[in-house]
Structures are given as structure tokens and as C-alpha cells.
Coordinates of C-alpha atoms and ligand atoms in Angstrom, one line a residue:
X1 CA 5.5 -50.3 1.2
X2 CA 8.5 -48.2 0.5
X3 CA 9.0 -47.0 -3.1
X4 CA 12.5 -45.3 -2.2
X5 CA 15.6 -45.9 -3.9
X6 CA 18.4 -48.2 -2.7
X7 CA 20.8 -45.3 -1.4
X8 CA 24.4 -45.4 -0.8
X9 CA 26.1 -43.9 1.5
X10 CA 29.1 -41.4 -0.6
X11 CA 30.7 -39.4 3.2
X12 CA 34.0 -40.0 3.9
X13 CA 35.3 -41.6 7.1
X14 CA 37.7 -38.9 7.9
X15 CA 36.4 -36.1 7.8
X16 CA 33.3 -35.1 10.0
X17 CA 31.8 -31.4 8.9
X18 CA 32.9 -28.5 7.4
X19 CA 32.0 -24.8 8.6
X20 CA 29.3 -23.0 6.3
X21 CA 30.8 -20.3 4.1
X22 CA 33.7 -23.5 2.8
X23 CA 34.2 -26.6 1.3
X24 CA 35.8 -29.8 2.0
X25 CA 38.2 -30.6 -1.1
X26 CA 36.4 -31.6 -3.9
X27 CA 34.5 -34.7 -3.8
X28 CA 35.4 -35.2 -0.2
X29 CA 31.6 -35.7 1.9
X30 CA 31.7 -34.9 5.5
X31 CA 29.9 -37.5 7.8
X32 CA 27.5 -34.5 8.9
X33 CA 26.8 -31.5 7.7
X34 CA 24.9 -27.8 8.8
X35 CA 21.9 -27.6 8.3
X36 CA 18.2 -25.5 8.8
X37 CA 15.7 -28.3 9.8
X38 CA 11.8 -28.4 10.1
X39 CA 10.5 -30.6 12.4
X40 CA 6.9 -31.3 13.0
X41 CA 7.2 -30.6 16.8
X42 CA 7.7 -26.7 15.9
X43 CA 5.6 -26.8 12.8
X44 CA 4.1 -22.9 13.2
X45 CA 5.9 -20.1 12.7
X46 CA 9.0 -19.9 10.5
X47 CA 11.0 -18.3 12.7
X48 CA 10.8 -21.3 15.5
X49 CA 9.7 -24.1 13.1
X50 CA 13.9 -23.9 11.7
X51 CA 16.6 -24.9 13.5
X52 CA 20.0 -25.1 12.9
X53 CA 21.2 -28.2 13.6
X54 CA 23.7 -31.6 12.3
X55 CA 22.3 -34.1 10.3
X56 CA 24.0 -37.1 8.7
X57 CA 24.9 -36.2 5.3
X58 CA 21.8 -37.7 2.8
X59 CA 23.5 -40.9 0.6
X60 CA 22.7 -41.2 -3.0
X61 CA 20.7 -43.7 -4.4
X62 CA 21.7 -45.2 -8.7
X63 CA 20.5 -42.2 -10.3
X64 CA 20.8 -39.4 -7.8
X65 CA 23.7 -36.7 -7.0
X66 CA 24.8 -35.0 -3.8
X67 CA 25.5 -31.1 -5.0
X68 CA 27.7 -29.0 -2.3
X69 CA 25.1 -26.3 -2.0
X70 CA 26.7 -22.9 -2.5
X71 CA 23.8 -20.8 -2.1
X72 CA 20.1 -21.5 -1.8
X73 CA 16.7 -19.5 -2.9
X74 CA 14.2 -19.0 -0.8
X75 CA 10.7 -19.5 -1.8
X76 CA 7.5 -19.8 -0.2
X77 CA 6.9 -23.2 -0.5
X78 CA 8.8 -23.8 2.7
X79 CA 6.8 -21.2 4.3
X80 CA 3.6 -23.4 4.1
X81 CA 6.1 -26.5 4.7
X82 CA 7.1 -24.8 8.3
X83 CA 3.3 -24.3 8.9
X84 CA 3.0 -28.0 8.5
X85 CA -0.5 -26.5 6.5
X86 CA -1.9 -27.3 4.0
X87 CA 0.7 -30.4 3.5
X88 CA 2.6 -32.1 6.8
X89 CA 5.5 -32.8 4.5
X90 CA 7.6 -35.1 7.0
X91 CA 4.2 -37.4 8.1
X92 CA 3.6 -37.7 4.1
X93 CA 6.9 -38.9 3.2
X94 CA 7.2 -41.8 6.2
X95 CA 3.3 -42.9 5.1
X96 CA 5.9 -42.8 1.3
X97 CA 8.5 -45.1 3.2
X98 CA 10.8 -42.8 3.9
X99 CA 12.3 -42.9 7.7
X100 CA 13.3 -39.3 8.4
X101 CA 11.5 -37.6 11.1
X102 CA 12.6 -34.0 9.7
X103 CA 12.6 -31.5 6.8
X104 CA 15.2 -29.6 5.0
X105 CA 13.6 -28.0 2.8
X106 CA 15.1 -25.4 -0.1
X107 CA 13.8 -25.6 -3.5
X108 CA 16.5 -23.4 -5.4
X109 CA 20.4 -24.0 -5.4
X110 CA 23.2 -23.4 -7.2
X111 CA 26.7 -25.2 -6.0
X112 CA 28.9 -28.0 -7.3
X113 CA 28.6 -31.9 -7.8
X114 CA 30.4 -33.8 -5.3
X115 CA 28.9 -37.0 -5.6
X116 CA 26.9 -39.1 -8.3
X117 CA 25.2 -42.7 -8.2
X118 CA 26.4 -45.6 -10.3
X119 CA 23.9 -44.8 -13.0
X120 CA 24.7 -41.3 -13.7
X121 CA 27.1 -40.8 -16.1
X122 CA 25.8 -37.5 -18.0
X123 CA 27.3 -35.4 -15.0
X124 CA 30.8 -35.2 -12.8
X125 CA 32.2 -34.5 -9.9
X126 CA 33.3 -30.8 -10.1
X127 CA 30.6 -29.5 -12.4
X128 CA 29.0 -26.5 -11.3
X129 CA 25.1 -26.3 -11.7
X130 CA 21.7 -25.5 -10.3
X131 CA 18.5 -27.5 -9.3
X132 CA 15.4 -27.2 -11.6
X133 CA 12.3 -28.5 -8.8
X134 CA 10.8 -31.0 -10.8
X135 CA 11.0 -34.9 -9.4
X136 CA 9.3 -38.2 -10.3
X137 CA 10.4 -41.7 -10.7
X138 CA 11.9 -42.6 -14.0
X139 CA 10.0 -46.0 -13.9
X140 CA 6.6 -44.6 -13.7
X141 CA 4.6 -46.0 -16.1
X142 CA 3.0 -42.9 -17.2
X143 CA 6.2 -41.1 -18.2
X144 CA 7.7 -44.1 -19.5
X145 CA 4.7 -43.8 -22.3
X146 CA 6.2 -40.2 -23.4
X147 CA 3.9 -38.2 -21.2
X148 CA 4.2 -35.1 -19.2
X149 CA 6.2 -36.3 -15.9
X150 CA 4.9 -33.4 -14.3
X151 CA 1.6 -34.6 -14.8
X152 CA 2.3 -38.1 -13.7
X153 CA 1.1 -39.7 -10.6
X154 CA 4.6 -39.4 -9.3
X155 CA 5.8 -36.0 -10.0
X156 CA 6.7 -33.6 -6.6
X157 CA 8.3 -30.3 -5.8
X158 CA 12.3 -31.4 -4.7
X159 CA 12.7 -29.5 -1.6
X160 CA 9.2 -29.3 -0.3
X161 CA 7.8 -33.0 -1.1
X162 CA 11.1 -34.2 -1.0
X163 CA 13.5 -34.3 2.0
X164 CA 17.3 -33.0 1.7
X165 CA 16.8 -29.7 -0.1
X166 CA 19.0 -26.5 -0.4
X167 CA 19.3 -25.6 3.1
X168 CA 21.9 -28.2 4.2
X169 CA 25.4 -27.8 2.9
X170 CA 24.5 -31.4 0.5
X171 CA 21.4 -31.6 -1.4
X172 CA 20.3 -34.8 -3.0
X173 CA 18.9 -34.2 -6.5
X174 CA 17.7 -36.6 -9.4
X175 CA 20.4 -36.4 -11.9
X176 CA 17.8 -35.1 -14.6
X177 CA 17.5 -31.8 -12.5
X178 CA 20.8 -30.7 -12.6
X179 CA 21.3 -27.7 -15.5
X180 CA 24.3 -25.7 -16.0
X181 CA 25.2 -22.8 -13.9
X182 CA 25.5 -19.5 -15.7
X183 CA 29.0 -18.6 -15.6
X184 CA 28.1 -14.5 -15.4
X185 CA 26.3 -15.1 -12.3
X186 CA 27.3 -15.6 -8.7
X187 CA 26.4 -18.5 -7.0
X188 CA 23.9 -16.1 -5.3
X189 CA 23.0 -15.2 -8.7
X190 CA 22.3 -18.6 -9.6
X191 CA 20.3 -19.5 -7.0
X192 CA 17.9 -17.1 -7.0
X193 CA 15.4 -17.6 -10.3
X194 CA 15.1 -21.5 -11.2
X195 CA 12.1 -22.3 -9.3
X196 CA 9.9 -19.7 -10.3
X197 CA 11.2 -19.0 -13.6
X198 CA 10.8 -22.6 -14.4
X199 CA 6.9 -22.3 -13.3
X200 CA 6.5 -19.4 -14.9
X201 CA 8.0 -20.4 -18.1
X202 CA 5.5 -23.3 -18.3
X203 CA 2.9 -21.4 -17.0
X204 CA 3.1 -18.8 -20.0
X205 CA 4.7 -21.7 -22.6
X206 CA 3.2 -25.3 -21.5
X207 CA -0.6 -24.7 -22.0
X208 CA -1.5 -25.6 -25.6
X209 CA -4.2 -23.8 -27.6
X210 CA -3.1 -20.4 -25.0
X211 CA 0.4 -20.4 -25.3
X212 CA 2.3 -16.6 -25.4
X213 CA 2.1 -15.5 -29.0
X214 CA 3.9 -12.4 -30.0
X215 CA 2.1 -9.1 -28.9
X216 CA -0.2 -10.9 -26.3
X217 CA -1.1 -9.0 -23.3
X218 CA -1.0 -10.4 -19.9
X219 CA -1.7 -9.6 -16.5
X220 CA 1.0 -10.7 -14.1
X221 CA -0.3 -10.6 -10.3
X222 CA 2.3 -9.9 -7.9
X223 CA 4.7 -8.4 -10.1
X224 CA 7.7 -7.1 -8.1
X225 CA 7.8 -11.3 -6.6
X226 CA 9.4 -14.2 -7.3
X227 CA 7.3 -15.2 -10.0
X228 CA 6.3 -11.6 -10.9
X229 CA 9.4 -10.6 -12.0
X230 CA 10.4 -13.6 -13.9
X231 CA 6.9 -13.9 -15.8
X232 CA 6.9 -10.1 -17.1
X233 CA 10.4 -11.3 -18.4
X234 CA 9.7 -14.7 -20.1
X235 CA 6.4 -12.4 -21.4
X236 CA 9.1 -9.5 -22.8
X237 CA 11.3 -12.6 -24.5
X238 CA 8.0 -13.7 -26.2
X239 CA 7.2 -10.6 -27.5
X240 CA 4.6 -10.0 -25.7
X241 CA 3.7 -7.0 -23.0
X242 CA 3.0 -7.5 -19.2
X243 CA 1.2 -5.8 -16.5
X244 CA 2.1 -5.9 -13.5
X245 CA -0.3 -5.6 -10.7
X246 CA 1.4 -4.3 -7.1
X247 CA 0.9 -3.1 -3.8
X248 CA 2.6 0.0 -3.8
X249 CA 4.7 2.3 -6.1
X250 CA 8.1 1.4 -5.1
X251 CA 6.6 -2.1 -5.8
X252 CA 5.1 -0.7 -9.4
X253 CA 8.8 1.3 -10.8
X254 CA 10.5 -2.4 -9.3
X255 CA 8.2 -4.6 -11.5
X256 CA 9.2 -2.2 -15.1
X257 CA 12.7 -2.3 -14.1
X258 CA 12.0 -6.3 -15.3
X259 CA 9.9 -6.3 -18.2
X260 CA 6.9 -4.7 -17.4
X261 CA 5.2 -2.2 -19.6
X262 CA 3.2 -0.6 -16.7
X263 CA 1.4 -1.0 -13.7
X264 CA -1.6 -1.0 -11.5
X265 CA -1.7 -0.4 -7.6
X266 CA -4.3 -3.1 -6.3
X267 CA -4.6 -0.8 -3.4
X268 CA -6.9 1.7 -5.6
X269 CA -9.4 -1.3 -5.7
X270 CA -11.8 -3.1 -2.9
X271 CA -13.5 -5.5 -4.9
X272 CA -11.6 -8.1 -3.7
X273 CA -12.1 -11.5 -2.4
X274 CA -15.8 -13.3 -2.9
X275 CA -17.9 -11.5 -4.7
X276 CA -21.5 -11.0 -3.8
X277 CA -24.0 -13.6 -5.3
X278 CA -25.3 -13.9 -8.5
X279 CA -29.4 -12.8 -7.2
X280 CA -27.5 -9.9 -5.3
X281 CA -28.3 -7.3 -7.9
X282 CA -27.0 -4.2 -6.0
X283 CA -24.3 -5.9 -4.5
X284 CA -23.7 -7.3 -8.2
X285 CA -24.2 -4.2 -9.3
X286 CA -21.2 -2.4 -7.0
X287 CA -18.8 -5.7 -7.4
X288 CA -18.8 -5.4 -11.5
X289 CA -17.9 -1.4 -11.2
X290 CA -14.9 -1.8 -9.3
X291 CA -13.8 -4.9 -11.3
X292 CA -14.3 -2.7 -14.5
X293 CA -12.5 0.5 -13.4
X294 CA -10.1 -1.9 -12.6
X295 CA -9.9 -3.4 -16.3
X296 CA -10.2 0.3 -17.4
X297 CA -6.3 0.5 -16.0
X298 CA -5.6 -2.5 -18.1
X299 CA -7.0 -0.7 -21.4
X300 CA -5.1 2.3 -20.5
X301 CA -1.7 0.7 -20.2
X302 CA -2.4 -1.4 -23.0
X303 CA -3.3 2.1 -25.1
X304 CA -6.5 0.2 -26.5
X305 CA -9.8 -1.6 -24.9
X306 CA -7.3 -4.7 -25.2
X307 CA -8.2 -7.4 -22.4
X308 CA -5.3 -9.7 -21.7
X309 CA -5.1 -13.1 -23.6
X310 CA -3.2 -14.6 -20.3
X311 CA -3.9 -13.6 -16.8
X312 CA -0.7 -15.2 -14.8
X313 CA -2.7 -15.8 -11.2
X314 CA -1.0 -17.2 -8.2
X315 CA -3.1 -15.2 -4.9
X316 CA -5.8 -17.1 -5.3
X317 CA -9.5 -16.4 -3.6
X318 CA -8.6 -12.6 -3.2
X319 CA -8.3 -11.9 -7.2
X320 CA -10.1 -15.1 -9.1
X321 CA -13.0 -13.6 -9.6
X322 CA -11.3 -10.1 -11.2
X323 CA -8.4 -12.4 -13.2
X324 CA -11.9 -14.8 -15.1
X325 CA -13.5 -11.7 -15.6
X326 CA -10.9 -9.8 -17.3
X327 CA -9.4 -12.2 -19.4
X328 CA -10.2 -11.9 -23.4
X329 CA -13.1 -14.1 -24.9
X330 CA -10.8 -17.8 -25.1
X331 CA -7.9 -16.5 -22.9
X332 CA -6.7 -18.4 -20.0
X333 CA -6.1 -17.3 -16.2
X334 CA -3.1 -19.6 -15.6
X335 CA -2.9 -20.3 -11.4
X336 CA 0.0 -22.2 -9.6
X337 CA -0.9 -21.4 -6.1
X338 CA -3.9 -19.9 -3.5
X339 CA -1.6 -17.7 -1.4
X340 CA -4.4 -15.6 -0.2
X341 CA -6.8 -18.4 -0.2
X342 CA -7.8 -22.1 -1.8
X343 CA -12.3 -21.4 -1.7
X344 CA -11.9 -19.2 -4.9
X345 CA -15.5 -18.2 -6.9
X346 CA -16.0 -18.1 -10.2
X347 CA -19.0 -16.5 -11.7
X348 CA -19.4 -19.2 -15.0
X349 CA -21.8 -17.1 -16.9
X350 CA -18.0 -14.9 -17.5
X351 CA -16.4 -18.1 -18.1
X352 CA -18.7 -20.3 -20.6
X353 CA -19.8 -17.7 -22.7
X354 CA -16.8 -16.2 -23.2
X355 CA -15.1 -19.7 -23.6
X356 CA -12.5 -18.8 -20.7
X357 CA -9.6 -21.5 -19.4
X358 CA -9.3 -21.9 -16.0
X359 CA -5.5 -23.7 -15.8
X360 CA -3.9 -25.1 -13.1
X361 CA -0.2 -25.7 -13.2
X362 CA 2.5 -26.8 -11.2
X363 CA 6.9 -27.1 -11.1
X364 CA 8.2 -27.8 -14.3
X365 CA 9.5 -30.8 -16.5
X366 CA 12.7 -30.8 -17.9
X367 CA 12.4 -29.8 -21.5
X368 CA 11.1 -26.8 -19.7
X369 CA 13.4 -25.8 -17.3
X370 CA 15.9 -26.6 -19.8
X371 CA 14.5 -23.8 -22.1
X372 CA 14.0 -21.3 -19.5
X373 CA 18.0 -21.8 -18.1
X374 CA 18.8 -21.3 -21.7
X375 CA 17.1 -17.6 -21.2
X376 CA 19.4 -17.2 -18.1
X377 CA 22.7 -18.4 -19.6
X378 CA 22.0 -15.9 -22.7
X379 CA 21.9 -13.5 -19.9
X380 CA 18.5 -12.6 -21.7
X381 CA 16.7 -13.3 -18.1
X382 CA 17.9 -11.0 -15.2
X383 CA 17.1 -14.0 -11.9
X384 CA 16.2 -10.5 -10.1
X385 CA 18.3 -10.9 -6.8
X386 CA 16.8 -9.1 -4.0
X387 CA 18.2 -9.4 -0.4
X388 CA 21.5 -12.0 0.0
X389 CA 21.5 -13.1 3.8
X390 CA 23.9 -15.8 5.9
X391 CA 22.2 -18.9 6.2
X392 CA 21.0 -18.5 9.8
X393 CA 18.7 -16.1 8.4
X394 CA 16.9 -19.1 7.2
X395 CA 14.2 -18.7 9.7
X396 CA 13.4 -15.3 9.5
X397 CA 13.3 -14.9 5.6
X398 CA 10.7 -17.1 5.6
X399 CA 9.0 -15.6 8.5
X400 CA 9.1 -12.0 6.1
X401 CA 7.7 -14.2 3.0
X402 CA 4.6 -15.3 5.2
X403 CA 3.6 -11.6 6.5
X404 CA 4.4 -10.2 2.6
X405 CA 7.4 -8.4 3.4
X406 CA 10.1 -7.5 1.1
X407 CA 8.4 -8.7 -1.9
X408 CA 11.3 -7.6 -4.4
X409 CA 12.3 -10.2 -6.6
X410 CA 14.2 -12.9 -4.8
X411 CA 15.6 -13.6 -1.3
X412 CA 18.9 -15.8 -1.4
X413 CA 21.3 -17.7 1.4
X414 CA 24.4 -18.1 1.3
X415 CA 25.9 -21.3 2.2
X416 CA 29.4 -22.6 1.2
X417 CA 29.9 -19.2 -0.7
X418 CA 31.8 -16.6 1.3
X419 CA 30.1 -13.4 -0.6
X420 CA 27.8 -12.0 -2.6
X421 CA 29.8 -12.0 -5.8
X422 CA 31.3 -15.3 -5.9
X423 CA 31.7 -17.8 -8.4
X424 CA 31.2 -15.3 -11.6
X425 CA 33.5 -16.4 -14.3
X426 CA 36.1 -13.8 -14.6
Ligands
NAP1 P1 6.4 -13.6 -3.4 O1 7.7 -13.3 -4.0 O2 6.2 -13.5 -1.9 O3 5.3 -12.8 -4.1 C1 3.9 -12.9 -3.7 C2 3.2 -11.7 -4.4 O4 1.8 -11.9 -4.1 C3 3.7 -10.4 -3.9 O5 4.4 -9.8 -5.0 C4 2.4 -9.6 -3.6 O6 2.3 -8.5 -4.4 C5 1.3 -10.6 -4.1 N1 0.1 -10.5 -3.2 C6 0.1 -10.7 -1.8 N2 -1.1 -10.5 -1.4 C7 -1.9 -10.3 -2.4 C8 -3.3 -10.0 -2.6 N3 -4.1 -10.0 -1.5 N4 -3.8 -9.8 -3.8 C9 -3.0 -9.8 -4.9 N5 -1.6 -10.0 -4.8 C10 -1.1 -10.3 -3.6 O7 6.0 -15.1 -3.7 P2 6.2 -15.9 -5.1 O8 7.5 -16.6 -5.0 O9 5.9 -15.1 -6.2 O10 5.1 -17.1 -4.9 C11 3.7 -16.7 -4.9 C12 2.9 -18.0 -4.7 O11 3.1 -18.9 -5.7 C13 3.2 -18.7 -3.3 O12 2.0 -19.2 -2.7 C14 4.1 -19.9 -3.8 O13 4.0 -21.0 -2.9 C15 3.5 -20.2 -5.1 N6 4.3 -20.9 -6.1 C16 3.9 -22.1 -6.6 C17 4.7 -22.8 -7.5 C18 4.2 -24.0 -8.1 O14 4.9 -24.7 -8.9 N7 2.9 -24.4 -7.9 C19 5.9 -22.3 -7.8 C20 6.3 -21.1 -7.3 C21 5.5 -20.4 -6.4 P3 1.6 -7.1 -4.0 O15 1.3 -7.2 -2.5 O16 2.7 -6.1 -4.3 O17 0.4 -7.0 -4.8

């Protein structure tokens, strides 16, 4: 049974598409519109799984809004989303009602409003905003009790779980996800940060009883990355002091340029992945020296045998094992995703005793994302731009994401913005 909204359709009769890099005038909707598009067919590689092509422009349902996208972040969701793996995104929507047989994907935008259903009235045509990633229906029970949307049966990742993301020049967005733009940022700019910043912000703020405190330590995996660089921030604006853990050098300087105290090269390590079992006693033996050497680092960036109250995880089965070991007697290792891995081990004699939390966490809800866009539009958040390509560079920027290339801060499209610099308030 389908539990979509009843959508309208908002294009205009007279005017069919618009060329990317402009805008039809405001509050005019092309019939069709650009845009990259996953289907299942090519599901594999990124760089053959998009394809540009026209799609009918997406209607608006009561409490929805169509947002010209101006540019769009990219992020790896829609890397695993072009796989098809773990998640066939278009086959789980139809089994949701929904009739499209494609994905556009695109979890970060910034742009204008161009459209919004009959319910909205909060927002107007001509605003210009970004996209926090959280969705759910209004009418679940669950968050019409008061409780954590994000938690609730019905919450999803717009842009991945949902169809109509930022890479067509329209997105469809619920109108609770729409936040103000910065106006000392370029649309670019603007697109970059919100999806990561927003899970990092709850990762670091949302988990009650380990929350940052002022002067906590924390270990931030993959610290010149999308989230990396937005967690050792949200950790410098809580007072507290990140370290970042890299690949490389050039990765290492990039992570302190945004808010990291220091840094530790991963490379200078080979305990990773599953460690060897518990009856194992050499192996044991061998596994525990290289994760302690490795907490040594920690104690000598931190200037005292410190361990770090939060370890901010995201690869998954490679560093589990380390991030539970190292994190202070009733800290929390905080994880939003598996890149390297989903069969992670953890060695529960560390984690009882020492009264460890193991935390999942996932998107955002809006009191969140309104909190951390509050950082950005204080400029006290930097959304840590990295490479700004044209949209038919869709394909390959995600292609980069999935081999680990070009991990510095965050990759952003442009789509009805002409340049780099536009759209800053002057
Ligand atoms: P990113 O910008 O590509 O960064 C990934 C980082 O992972 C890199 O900085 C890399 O750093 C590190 N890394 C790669 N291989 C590693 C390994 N073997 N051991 C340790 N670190 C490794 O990606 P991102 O935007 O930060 O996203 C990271 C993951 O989080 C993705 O899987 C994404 O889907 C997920 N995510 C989930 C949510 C959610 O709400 N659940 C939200 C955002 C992102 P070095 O190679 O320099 O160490």
C-alpha cells in the first residue's frame, strides 16, 4: 500500500527546461529539467551507474517544497546508492509505493525556493536556503508523542532513501528541512557542510550521559573528510580538543587547519581490521602492542596519559576494535557508518569492565541541524570546501569518493550557479 503524499504538479506549461548554470524567472518550473540519474540497470560503478539525462520535474505534495538547486554536495551515500549495495534504493521505494524506476540522488544543497505545497506557509518563493537530510512523516505516531523523529520508524536520509535529491536542477524537500542559507557563503559554500555537520553535530551533542563537555578529548577518524573536518570543529566550539587520525601528512596539516589539535598517521600502525582471538595469546599478545603504541600517540598529543572521552568512528571493521579499546573508562565510540566494513569485533572484556558505549547514530533531527547551521551562519563553522566541479562531474566524484581519493573536506557541484563565488552577500 502506498504511504506517499498526494503531490501536485507546480511546472509551468510554457516553458520546457532551462540550461544548467541558469534559472528560469523566479517561481517559473520547467516541465523537465537536467539531471544525474541512477538507475538499477547500471548499478556498479559510479562512473557508469550516472547518467545525465531529462526527467519530469518532481510535483510537490501539502507540505513539501521544490528548491532550484544551485549547487549540490557530494557525499558518499550516493556512492553506496550507485552500487545498488548494501541498499537497492529504487526497488525499496516502489516495494514504499512510490512509481519511479530511477534515482537522483544528492544529499546536500543550497539554492532557492521556487515552489511550496498548500500547507507550508513558514517558507516563500524566493527564499534562499539549504537542505538539512533528515525526513519522516509528520503523522507518525511515534513523533507525534514528542520523540526523536530520527529515531522513528519512519525517519530516512532525503537524497539517498528518498528520490529527487540535489543532482537535478529541482529537489523536493519536506518543508521542515529547509534552514537559512548563510549569506557569507557561496552557493558552493553552502552546499558543502550540512549533511555531515548535521551528523556530526548529533553525533558529538545527541547522546545523553556522553555528550561533549568542555576540555573532553576525542578521537576523530578520518579527519581531513567530510565528517572529519566538521567534527574536530563542532569539538573546538565545545571546548573541547580533537585528534585527528589520517592517512598521510598533507592529510594530517589539512585536518589542524580545521580544529584539530594534532595528529596521528594510521599508516605507522598494522593492527588493523579483526583482531586475533581472545585464546590467541601471542597473537593477543602482538594485537594489544600495536593498539597501545597507537594510544601512546594519543597521550602525547593530549600532553598527558589522557584517553579520549568520545571516539567519533565512522570506518567501521578496520578500526572498531582500536576506537573500544582506547576510549576512557564510561566514554563512548560514536559510529554512523562501516565504510571499511559492517562484521566489526569487539573484545567485551574492554567494553563491560570499563563501562564503554558503543553508539550508533544516524542523519539528524531538526532541533539539531538547526543548531549546527547556527554555527555556520555565525561563520564560527568553516563548511571546508574542497574541489568545486560542473555537474557532469557527477559520476566521477563519486567514483574518487569510493577508491578514497581526494579526501579533503568536501567535494561540491555546481548546478544553476555559474561560479565558484556566487551568491555571497556583498
Ligand atoms: P570521506 O570524506 O570520503 O572521508 C572518509 C575518511 O575515511 C577519509 O578521510 C579516510 O581518511 C578515512 N578512511 C578511509 N579508509 C580508512 C581506513 N581503512 N581506516 C581508517 N580511516 C579510513 O567520507 P565522509 O563524508 O567523511 O563519510 C565517511 C562515512 O560516513 C561514509 O561511509 C558515509 O556514507 C558515512 N556517513 C554516514 C552518515 C549517517 O548519517 N549515517 C552521514 C555522513 C556520512 P584517511 O585515509 O586519511 O585515514
Amino acid at each position: 500500500m502506498s504511504n506517499q503524499p498526494e503531490r501536485r504538479s507546480v511546472a509551468s506549461s510554457t516553458v520546457d527546461t532551462v540550461d544548467i548554470g541558469s534559472l528560469p524567472l523566479l517561481g517559473v518550473v520547467p516541465k523537465k529539467m537536467h539531471a544525474q540519474v541512477i538507475r538499477p540497470s547500471r548499478y556498479g560503478d559510479p562512473t557508469t551507474a550516472f547518467q545525465h539525462e531529462e526527467v519530469e520535474t518532481p510535483p510537490i505534495g501539502p507540505d513539501e517544497v521544490l528548491i532550484a538547486v544551485m549547487a549540490a554536495g557530494i557525499n558518499y551515500n550516493n556512492v553506496w546508492a550507485a552500487r545498488g549495495y548494501p541498499v537497492d534504493q529504487v526497488a525499496a521505494r516502489q516495494r514504499r509505493g512510490e512509481t519511479e524506476d530511477f534515482h537522483i540522488g544528492g544529499s546536500d544543497a543550497s539554492g532557492i525556493v521556487y515552489a511550496v505545497g498548500d500547507g507550508v506557509d513558514s517558507i516563500n518563493v524566493g527564499d534562499e536556503v539549504v537542505i538539512h537530510p533528515g525526513v519522516w512523516d509528520n503523522d507518525d505516531p511515534w513523533i507525534a508523542a514528542g520523540r526523536d523523529p530520527m529515531l522513528s520508524p519512519s525517519a530516512k536520509i532525503w537524497g539517498y532513501d528518498t528520490n529527487f535529491g540535489s543532482f537535478g536542477q529541482f529537489a523536493r524537500v519536506q518543508a521542515h528541512q529547509v534552514l537559512p542559507k548563510a549569506p557569507h557563503l557561496s552557493w558552493a559554500e553552502a552546499a558543502a557542510p550540512t549533511l555531515v555537520g548535521t551528523t556530526a553535530y548529533r553525533m558529538l551533542h545527541g547522546w545523553q550521559g556522553n555528550t561533549i563537555q568542555e576540555d573532553d578529548l576525542v578521537l576523530v577518524w578520518g579527519g581531513s573528510g567530510g565528517l572529519g573536518t566538521q567534527a574536530s570543529q563542532i569539538v573546538r566550539e565545545a571546548g573541547g580538543r580533537a585528534i585527528a587520525v589520517v592517512s598521510d601528512d598533507e592529510r594530517g596539516r589539512y585536518a589542524m587547519k580545521y580544529g584539530a589539535i594534532g595528529y596521528i598517521n594510521r599508516r605507522d600502525f598494522d593492527h588493523w581490521g579483526i583482531p586475533p582471538l581472545v585464546d590467541d595469546v601471542e597473537g593477543q599478545k602482538k594485537w594489544s602492542a600495536g593498539a597501545r603504541a597507537f594510544g601512546k600517540k594519543v597521550w602525547e598529543i593530549a600532553g598527558s596519559r589522557e584517553d579520549p572521552a568520545i571516539v567519533f568512528e565512522h570506518p567501521g571493521a578496520s578500526t572498531i576494535p582500536t576506537s573500544i579499546f582506547l576510549a576512557q573508562t564510561g566514554g563512548m565510540v560514536v559510529i554512523c557508518a562501516g565504510t571499511t566494513g559492517f562484521d566489526a569485533m569487539v573484545d567485551l572484556r574492554y567494553h563491560w569492565t570499563r563501562q564503554k558505549r558503543l553508539q550508533g547514530s544516524h542523519g539528524t533531527n531538526d532541533e539539531q541541524a538547526q543548531a549546527y547551521n547556527q554555527l555556520v551562519v555565525d561563520g564560527k563553522i568553516d563548511p571546508c570546501v574542497g574541489r568545486v566541479l560542473p555537474m557532469s562531474d557527477i559520476p566521477r566524484a563519486h567514483a574518487e569518493m569510493g577508491r578514497g581519493e581526494e579526501v579533503f573536506g568536501n567535494t561540491v557541484i555546481l548546478v544553476g550557479a555559474k561560479d565558484p563565488d556566487q551568491g555571497r552577500a556583498s
